[in-house]
Amino acid sequence: MSEIVIKGKEQVLTSKELEELFLSVEWSSGHYPDKLEIAMRNYATVYTAWDGDRLIGLLSAMDDGIMTAYIHYLLVRPEYQGRGVGKMLLERTKEKYKDYLRIALVAYDKECGFYEHLGFKKGKDETPMFITSLWT
């Protein structure tokens, strides 16, 4: 593995790169690569992780400009998980939003420990709710 490089929203992402990354973690969004490409252009924040010219991780977030940021996607190719890539993406995002009052995300139960290790806390009386056509 060469040095991992983190890039910002200025990095243009192709539908093929996004499709490969999302399907590598079996997320159904990967079946809509053209929509993902447009979505990445519309997010307020996108950080990507690269190993050479290979997209290996991505974090996208939206915000209200002053108080709340919501991390929507954080994914890392399985063969790169456990190497600090997700942590690098989250730390960059936490730094960007350090003056905001809340950074929120929805985590799958199996990933809660990862997020708690990086300072996130489970809500006591909150339940994530969705209207969705996606299956993951």
GROMACS .gro file of C-alpha atoms in nm:
model
  136
    1MET     CA    1   0.000   0.000   0.000
    2SER     CA    2   0.136   0.339  -0.097
    3GLU     CA    3   0.069   0.659   0.093
    4ILE     CA    4  -0.302   0.735   0.131
    5VAL     CA    5  -0.393   1.085   0.010
    6ILE     CA    6  -0.707   1.271   0.121
    7LYS     CA    7  -0.863   1.505  -0.135
    8GLY     CA    8  -1.149   1.752  -0.106
    9LYS     CA    9  -1.453   1.831  -0.311
   10GLU     CA   10  -1.240   1.970  -0.593
   11GLN     CA   11  -1.158   1.610  -0.689
   12VAL     CA   12  -1.392   1.511  -0.972
   13LEU     CA   13  -1.542   1.167  -0.919
   14THR     CA   14  -1.664   0.949  -1.203
   15SER     CA   15  -1.973   0.732  -1.187
   16LYS     CA   16  -1.750   0.426  -1.243
   17GLU     CA   17  -1.525   0.510  -0.944
   18LEU     CA   18  -1.828   0.564  -0.724
   19GLU     CA   19  -1.999   0.248  -0.844
   20GLU     CA   20  -1.691   0.037  -0.767
   21LEU     CA   21  -1.643   0.190  -0.421
   22PHE     CA   22  -2.008   0.161  -0.313
   23LEU     CA   23  -2.048  -0.193  -0.445
   24SER     CA   24  -1.723  -0.297  -0.273
   25VAL     CA   25  -1.906  -0.250   0.059
   26GLU     CA   26  -2.232  -0.390  -0.082
   27TRP     CA   27  -2.427  -0.063  -0.053
   28SER     CA   28  -2.727  -0.051  -0.283
   29SER     CA   29  -2.650   0.312  -0.373
   30GLY     CA   30  -2.377   0.167  -0.594
   31HIS     CA   31  -2.645   0.049  -0.835
   32TYR     CA   32  -2.718   0.416  -0.912
   33PRO     CA   33  -2.374   0.548  -1.016
   34ASP     CA   34  -2.507   0.834  -1.228
   35LYS     CA   35  -2.714   0.960  -0.934
   36LEU     CA   36  -2.413   0.923  -0.701
   37GLU     CA   37  -2.199   1.132  -0.935
   38ILE     CA   38  -2.454   1.415  -0.925
   39ALA     CA   39  -2.504   1.377  -0.549
   40MET     CA   40  -2.131   1.417  -0.481
   41ARG     CA   41  -2.130   1.746  -0.671
   42ASN     CA   42  -2.425   1.867  -0.460
   43TYR     CA   43  -2.289   1.783  -0.113
   44ALA     CA   44  -2.141   2.070   0.086
   45THR     CA   45  -1.849   1.849   0.186
   46VAL     CA   46  -1.685   1.554   0.013
   47TYR     CA   47  -1.354   1.405   0.121
   48THR     CA   48  -1.204   1.114  -0.066
   49ALA     CA   49  -0.916   0.880   0.012
   50TRP     CA   50  -0.688   0.763  -0.265
   51ASP     CA   51  -0.421   0.496  -0.297
   52GLY     CA   52  -0.249   0.618  -0.611
   53ASP     CA   53  -0.529   0.665  -0.863
   54ARG     CA   54  -0.766   0.424  -0.686
   55LEU     CA   55  -1.059   0.562  -0.487
   56ILE     CA   56  -1.055   0.371  -0.157
   57GLY     CA   57  -1.275   0.579   0.072
   58LEU     CA   58  -1.528   0.859   0.079
   59LEU     CA   59  -1.711   1.080   0.325
   60SER     CA   60  -1.990   1.317   0.226
   61ALA     CA   61  -2.175   1.564   0.446
   62MET     CA   62  -2.437   1.833   0.423
   63ASP     CA   63  -2.482   2.129   0.656
   64ASP     CA   64  -2.692   2.435   0.731
   65GLY     CA   65  -2.396   2.670   0.717
   66ILE     CA   66  -2.358   2.740   1.089
   67MET     CA   67  -2.509   2.496   1.339
   68THR     CA   68  -2.557   2.138   1.219
   69ALA     CA   69  -2.371   1.910   0.982
   70TYR     CA   70  -2.496   1.566   0.883
   71ILE     CA   71  -2.254   1.299   0.764
   72HIS     CA   72  -2.438   1.092   0.509
   73TYR     CA   73  -2.180   0.857   0.361
   74LEU     CA   74  -1.862   0.717   0.510
   75LEU     CA   75  -1.728   0.413   0.335
   76VAL     CA   76  -1.391   0.246   0.288
   77ARG     CA   77  -1.308  -0.045   0.061
   78PRO     CA   78  -1.298  -0.365   0.269
   79GLU     CA   79  -0.931  -0.435   0.199
   80TYR     CA   80  -0.842  -0.091   0.343
   81GLN     CA   81  -1.063  -0.109   0.651
   82GLY     CA   82  -0.877  -0.113   0.982
   83ARG     CA   83  -0.591   0.100   0.844
   84GLY     CA   84  -0.711   0.441   0.964
   85VAL     CA   85  -0.869   0.558   0.638
   86GLY     CA   86  -1.214   0.616   0.787
   87LYS     CA   87  -1.059   0.789   1.085
   88MET     CA   88  -0.864   1.024   0.854
   89LEU     CA   89  -1.181   1.115   0.665
   90LEU     CA   90  -1.376   1.174   0.988
   91GLU     CA   91  -1.100   1.380   1.148
   92ARG     CA   92  -1.086   1.607   0.842
   93THR     CA   93  -1.464   1.649   0.862
   94LYS     CA   94  -1.464   1.714   1.237
   95GLU     CA   95  -1.201   1.984   1.184
   96LYS     CA   96  -1.408   2.152   0.912
   97TYR     CA   97  -1.716   2.156   1.135
   98LYS     CA   98  -1.541   2.223   1.469
   99ASP     CA   99  -1.740   2.544   1.531
  100TYR     CA  100  -2.077   2.382   1.459
  101LEU     CA  101  -2.301   2.284   1.749
  102ARG     CA  102  -2.380   1.935   1.619
  103ILE     CA  103  -2.235   1.680   1.379
  104ALA     CA  104  -2.486   1.400   1.326
  105LEU     CA  105  -2.482   1.065   1.148
  106VAL     CA  106  -2.678   0.742   1.133
  107ALA     CA  107  -2.465   0.435   1.203
  108TYR     CA  108  -2.539   0.069   1.152
  109ASP     CA  109  -2.522  -0.109   1.489
  110LYS     CA  110  -2.204  -0.298   1.399
  111GLU     CA  111  -2.021   0.032   1.334
  112CYS     CA  112  -2.123   0.214   1.653
  113GLY     CA  113  -1.799   0.126   1.834
  114PHE     CA  114  -1.593   0.286   1.557
  115TYR     CA  115  -1.787   0.612   1.580
  116GLU     CA  116  -1.788   0.613   1.962
  117HIS     CA  117  -1.409   0.575   1.956
  118LEU     CA  118  -1.396   0.896   1.751
  119GLY     CA  119  -1.614   1.098   1.987
  120PHE     CA  120  -1.970   1.032   1.868
  121LYS     CA  121  -2.236   0.931   2.122
  122LYS     CA  122  -2.552   0.726   2.081
  123GLY     CA  123  -2.874   0.917   2.131
  124LYS     CA  124  -3.085   0.810   2.427
  125ASP     CA  125  -3.431   0.875   2.291
  126GLU     CA  126  -3.368   0.897   1.916
  127THR     CA  127  -3.449   0.648   1.643
  128PRO     CA  128  -3.338   0.699   1.282
  129MET     CA  129  -3.631   0.693   1.044
  130PHE     CA  130  -3.641   0.667   0.666
  131ILE     CA  131  -3.855   0.670   0.357
  132THR     CA  132  -3.633   0.484   0.114
  133SER     CA  133  -3.612   0.266  -0.194
  134LEU     CA  134  -3.263   0.145  -0.100
  135TRP     CA  135  -3.211  -0.190   0.069
  136THR     CA  136  -2.881  -0.107   0.247
   0.00000   0.00000   0.00000
